[in-house]
Amino acid sequence: MGLACLAPTTLAGSSVDGTTLTPPVAPGTPCETDGRWVRCDTSGVTTYINSPSFDLPCGTFYETGTDDRHATRWYQDGLLVKRSVQAQYRATWSLSPTGAGPTVTVHGDWNWWIRLSTPGDETTQELTSHGNALLVIGAKGEIRDTGIYLPDGTHHGHSPFSDADLDLLCNLLGA
């Protein structure tokens, strides 16, 4: 009699077709039951080679490096309710489209959670992000973005990219 109460309604670890979920995951993404949830796990590495990223006051910066991400999505009743991502970014930045000249080394280690206030509706996502989101290291200084960003827009920690930080970054890149 005691064993009957241990029988799950869905077999834990059973495979689920993630294309039937809302929103769906890419075909072939591993998804399985996990208690009351369906959990889908993804990972990927993006490589950049002298790729233009964004403009600084001193010109366009180009990045060479990798962005390695591991993500998990949780669905309940077929609808996405939350997502988590762990990311590691390693790169060099340069003002040269060939990567020549001065560079800075950039390391990022961070993670974030997204919760959907309306399950399945990605327009209702609320983001919480924390970690060392950016660390620029050069012979003359460093710029950090550390701490936690909350869904209401508040931040606790150090946030970069003031005018002084942009001037320092341009200086580190030889401009």
mmCIF file of C-alpha atoms in Angstrom:
data_model
loop_
_atom_site.group_PDB
_atom_site.id
_atom_site.type_symbol
_atom_site.label_atom_id
_atom_site.label_comp_id
_atom_site.label_asym_id
_atom_site.label_seq_id
_atom_site.Cartn_x
_atom_site.Cartn_y
_atom_site.Cartn_z
ATOM 1 C CA MET A 1 0.000 0.000 0.000
ATOM 2 C CA GLY A 2 2.869 2.410 0.770
ATOM 3 C CA LEU A 3 4.358 1.839 -2.698
ATOM 4 C CA ALA A 4 1.219 3.063 -4.467
ATOM 5 C CA CYS A 5 1.765 6.612 -3.214
ATOM 6 C CA LEU A 6 5.276 6.598 -4.730
ATOM 7 C CA ALA A 7 4.048 5.858 -8.268
ATOM 8 C CA PRO A 8 4.520 8.987 -10.399
ATOM 9 C CA THR A 9 1.789 10.092 -12.789
ATOM 10 C CA THR A 10 4.465 10.545 -15.489
ATOM 11 C CA LEU A 11 7.584 8.452 -15.668
ATOM 12 C CA ALA A 12 10.507 10.674 -14.621
ATOM 13 C CA GLY A 13 13.104 10.973 -17.338
ATOM 14 C CA SER A 14 10.702 10.130 -20.169
ATOM 15 C CA SER A 15 11.620 11.746 -23.466
ATOM 16 C CA VAL A 16 9.371 14.566 -24.717
ATOM 17 C CA ASP A 17 9.122 16.031 -28.233
ATOM 18 C CA GLY A 18 10.166 19.650 -27.622
ATOM 19 C CA THR A 19 8.576 20.837 -30.872
ATOM 20 C CA THR A 20 5.158 20.296 -29.232
ATOM 21 C CA LEU A 21 5.924 22.776 -26.427
ATOM 22 C CA THR A 22 5.079 26.507 -26.358
ATOM 23 C CA PRO A 23 7.298 28.071 -27.459
ATOM 24 C CA PRO A 24 8.873 25.054 -29.140
ATOM 25 C CA VAL A 25 12.557 24.208 -29.014
ATOM 26 C CA ALA A 26 14.567 23.279 -32.097
ATOM 27 C CA PRO A 27 13.977 19.762 -33.410
ATOM 28 C CA GLY A 28 16.342 17.291 -31.763
ATOM 29 C CA THR A 29 16.729 19.309 -28.546
ATOM 30 C CA PRO A 30 16.811 16.842 -25.627
ATOM 31 C CA CYS A 31 13.695 17.259 -23.461
ATOM 32 C CA GLU A 32 12.467 14.986 -20.695
ATOM 33 C CA THR A 33 10.050 14.880 -17.820
ATOM 34 C CA ASP A 34 11.461 15.982 -14.473
ATOM 35 C CA GLY A 35 8.805 15.768 -11.778
ATOM 36 C CA ARG A 36 6.025 18.225 -12.655
ATOM 37 C CA TRP A 37 8.232 19.858 -15.304
ATOM 38 C CA VAL A 38 9.457 19.118 -18.776
ATOM 39 C CA ARG A 39 13.104 20.151 -18.927
ATOM 40 C CA CYS A 40 14.937 20.898 -22.178
ATOM 41 C CA ASP A 41 18.722 21.347 -22.212
ATOM 42 C CA THR A 42 20.750 23.089 -24.880
ATOM 43 C CA SER A 43 24.313 24.210 -25.303
ATOM 44 C CA GLY A 44 26.401 25.838 -27.950
ATOM 45 C CA VAL A 45 29.562 27.747 -28.673
ATOM 46 C CA THR A 46 29.684 30.765 -30.955
ATOM 47 C CA THR A 47 33.085 31.728 -32.320
ATOM 48 C CA TYR A 48 33.921 35.232 -33.483
ATOM 49 C CA ILE A 49 36.921 36.076 -35.656
ATOM 50 C CA ASN A 50 37.554 39.804 -36.134
ATOM 51 C CA SER A 51 33.812 40.333 -36.048
ATOM 52 C CA PRO A 52 32.528 43.937 -35.835
ATOM 53 C CA SER A 53 30.585 44.299 -32.588
ATOM 54 C CA PHE A 54 29.602 47.856 -31.803
ATOM 55 C CA ASP A 55 30.838 51.386 -32.111
ATOM 56 C CA LEU A 56 32.864 53.152 -29.450
ATOM 57 C CA PRO A 57 33.621 56.887 -29.445
ATOM 58 C CA CYS A 58 36.996 55.949 -30.985
ATOM 59 C CA GLY A 59 35.639 53.603 -33.694
ATOM 60 C CA THR A 60 34.180 50.157 -34.262
ATOM 61 C CA PHE A 61 35.634 47.419 -32.115
ATOM 62 C CA TYR A 62 36.216 43.920 -33.456
ATOM 63 C CA GLU A 63 36.104 40.796 -31.349
ATOM 64 C CA THR A 64 37.850 37.447 -31.662
ATOM 65 C CA GLY A 65 36.824 34.776 -29.198
ATOM 66 C CA THR A 66 34.172 32.336 -28.028
ATOM 67 C CA ASP A 67 30.799 32.583 -26.308
ATOM 68 C CA ASP A 68 29.981 29.231 -24.639
ATOM 69 C CA ARG A 69 26.417 28.859 -23.324
ATOM 70 C CA HIS A 70 24.460 26.146 -21.546
ATOM 71 C CA ALA A 71 20.733 26.662 -21.123
ATOM 72 C CA THR A 72 17.803 24.898 -19.521
ATOM 73 C CA ARG A 73 14.126 25.590 -20.179
ATOM 74 C CA TRP A 74 11.358 24.446 -17.844
ATOM 75 C CA TYR A 75 7.839 23.873 -19.127
ATOM 76 C CA GLN A 76 4.703 23.202 -17.126
ATOM 77 C CA ASP A 77 1.562 21.944 -18.851
ATOM 78 C CA GLY A 78 3.419 22.399 -22.155
ATOM 79 C CA LEU A 79 4.114 26.110 -21.570
ATOM 80 C CA LEU A 80 7.516 27.692 -20.923
ATOM 81 C CA VAL A 81 7.679 29.112 -17.389
ATOM 82 C CA LYS A 82 11.380 29.755 -16.838
ATOM 83 C CA ARG A 83 14.780 29.554 -18.469
ATOM 84 C CA SER A 84 18.315 29.674 -17.120
ATOM 85 C CA VAL A 85 21.560 30.262 -18.993
ATOM 86 C CA GLN A 86 25.178 29.937 -17.889
ATOM 87 C CA ALA A 87 27.659 31.670 -20.171
ATOM 88 C CA GLN A 88 31.407 31.972 -20.456
ATOM 89 C CA TYR A 89 32.881 34.535 -22.853
ATOM 90 C CA ARG A 90 36.581 34.745 -23.693
ATOM 91 C CA ALA A 91 37.821 37.172 -26.344
ATOM 92 C CA THR A 92 40.152 39.906 -27.419
ATOM 93 C CA TRP A 93 38.935 43.255 -28.702
ATOM 94 C CA SER A 94 40.697 45.468 -31.208
ATOM 95 C CA LEU A 95 39.935 48.566 -33.254
ATOM 96 C CA SER A 96 41.435 46.786 -36.277
ATOM 97 C CA PRO A 97 39.278 44.648 -38.602
ATOM 98 C CA THR A 98 42.278 42.290 -38.891
ATOM 99 C CA GLY A 99 42.933 42.124 -35.130
ATOM 100 C CA ALA A 100 46.280 43.898 -35.536
ATOM 101 C CA GLY A 101 47.438 46.540 -33.114
ATOM 102 C CA PRO A 102 46.582 46.895 -29.440
ATOM 103 C CA THR A 103 44.026 44.502 -27.978
ATOM 104 C CA VAL A 104 42.298 44.055 -24.664
ATOM 105 C CA THR A 105 41.388 40.710 -23.147
ATOM 106 C CA VAL A 106 37.757 40.270 -22.185
ATOM 107 C CA HIS A 107 36.421 37.584 -19.834
ATOM 108 C CA GLY A 108 32.793 37.177 -18.971
ATOM 109 C CA ASP A 109 31.270 34.636 -16.593
ATOM 110 C CA TRP A 110 27.630 35.149 -15.845
ATOM 111 C CA ASN A 111 24.255 33.531 -15.658
ATOM 112 C CA TRP A 112 20.703 34.687 -15.897
ATOM 113 C CA TRP A 113 17.181 33.546 -15.152
ATOM 114 C CA ILE A 114 14.130 34.455 -17.157
ATOM 115 C CA ARG A 115 10.723 33.876 -15.635
ATOM 116 C CA LEU A 116 7.563 34.324 -17.668
ATOM 117 C CA SER A 117 4.740 35.961 -15.746
ATOM 118 C CA THR A 118 2.342 34.437 -18.310
ATOM 119 C CA PRO A 119 3.451 30.861 -19.075
ATOM 120 C CA GLY A 120 4.286 30.366 -22.746
ATOM 121 C CA ASP A 121 4.290 34.110 -23.550
ATOM 122 C CA GLU A 122 7.886 35.267 -24.052
ATOM 123 C CA THR A 123 6.779 38.922 -24.142
ATOM 124 C CA THR A 124 6.167 38.642 -20.377
ATOM 125 C CA GLN A 125 9.699 37.575 -19.470
ATOM 126 C CA GLU A 126 11.415 39.012 -16.399
ATOM 127 C CA LEU A 127 15.216 38.871 -16.438
ATOM 128 C CA THR A 128 17.577 38.496 -13.488
ATOM 129 C CA SER A 129 21.278 38.438 -14.401
ATOM 130 C CA HIS A 130 24.371 38.182 -12.240
ATOM 131 C CA GLY A 131 28.075 37.471 -12.293
ATOM 132 C CA ASN A 132 31.119 39.075 -13.847
ATOM 133 C CA ALA A 133 29.357 40.076 -17.034
ATOM 134 C CA LEU A 134 32.399 41.869 -18.364
ATOM 135 C CA LEU A 135 36.007 42.187 -17.377
ATOM 136 C CA VAL A 136 38.282 44.117 -19.708
ATOM 137 C CA ILE A 137 41.940 43.666 -18.870
ATOM 138 C CA GLY A 138 44.739 45.683 -20.364
ATOM 139 C CA ALA A 139 48.182 46.884 -19.348
ATOM 140 C CA LYS A 140 46.704 50.216 -18.274
ATOM 141 C CA GLY A 141 43.521 49.258 -16.444
ATOM 142 C CA GLU A 142 40.344 47.268 -16.257
ATOM 143 C CA ILE A 143 36.617 47.769 -16.583
ATOM 144 C CA ARG A 144 34.217 45.541 -14.690
ATOM 145 C CA ASP A 145 30.523 44.864 -14.829
ATOM 146 C CA THR A 146 29.764 42.808 -11.737
ATOM 147 C CA GLY A 147 26.795 42.224 -9.526
ATOM 148 C CA ILE A 148 23.146 41.499 -10.117
ATOM 149 C CA TYR A 149 20.592 43.074 -12.439
ATOM 150 C CA LEU A 150 17.006 42.615 -11.228
ATOM 151 C CA PRO A 151 13.786 42.454 -13.290
ATOM 152 C CA ASP A 152 12.720 45.913 -12.074
ATOM 153 C CA GLY A 153 15.844 47.424 -13.676
ATOM 154 C CA THR A 154 17.829 47.929 -10.488
ATOM 155 C CA HIS A 155 21.459 46.887 -10.291
ATOM 156 C CA HIS A 156 23.625 46.077 -7.307
ATOM 157 C CA GLY A 157 27.349 45.991 -7.960
ATOM 158 C CA HIS A 158 29.560 47.860 -10.409
ATOM 159 C CA SER A 159 28.228 48.768 -13.848
ATOM 160 C CA PRO A 160 30.646 49.980 -16.537
ATOM 161 C CA PHE A 161 30.544 52.130 -19.589
ATOM 162 C CA SER A 162 30.376 55.574 -18.177
ATOM 163 C CA ASP A 163 32.090 58.156 -20.390
ATOM 164 C CA ALA A 164 35.253 57.640 -18.318
ATOM 165 C CA ASP A 165 35.073 53.858 -18.890
ATOM 166 C CA LEU A 166 34.654 54.353 -22.646
ATOM 167 C CA ASP A 167 37.626 56.737 -22.657
ATOM 168 C CA LEU A 168 39.679 54.116 -20.772
ATOM 169 C CA LEU A 169 38.630 51.389 -23.211
ATOM 170 C CA CYS A 170 39.615 53.577 -26.180
ATOM 171 C CA ASN A 171 42.924 54.329 -24.449
ATOM 172 C CA LEU A 172 43.530 50.599 -23.849
ATOM 173 C CA LEU A 173 42.887 49.996 -27.549
ATOM 174 C CA GLY A 174 45.470 52.594 -28.530
ATOM 175 C CA ALA A 175 43.109 55.330 -29.695
#
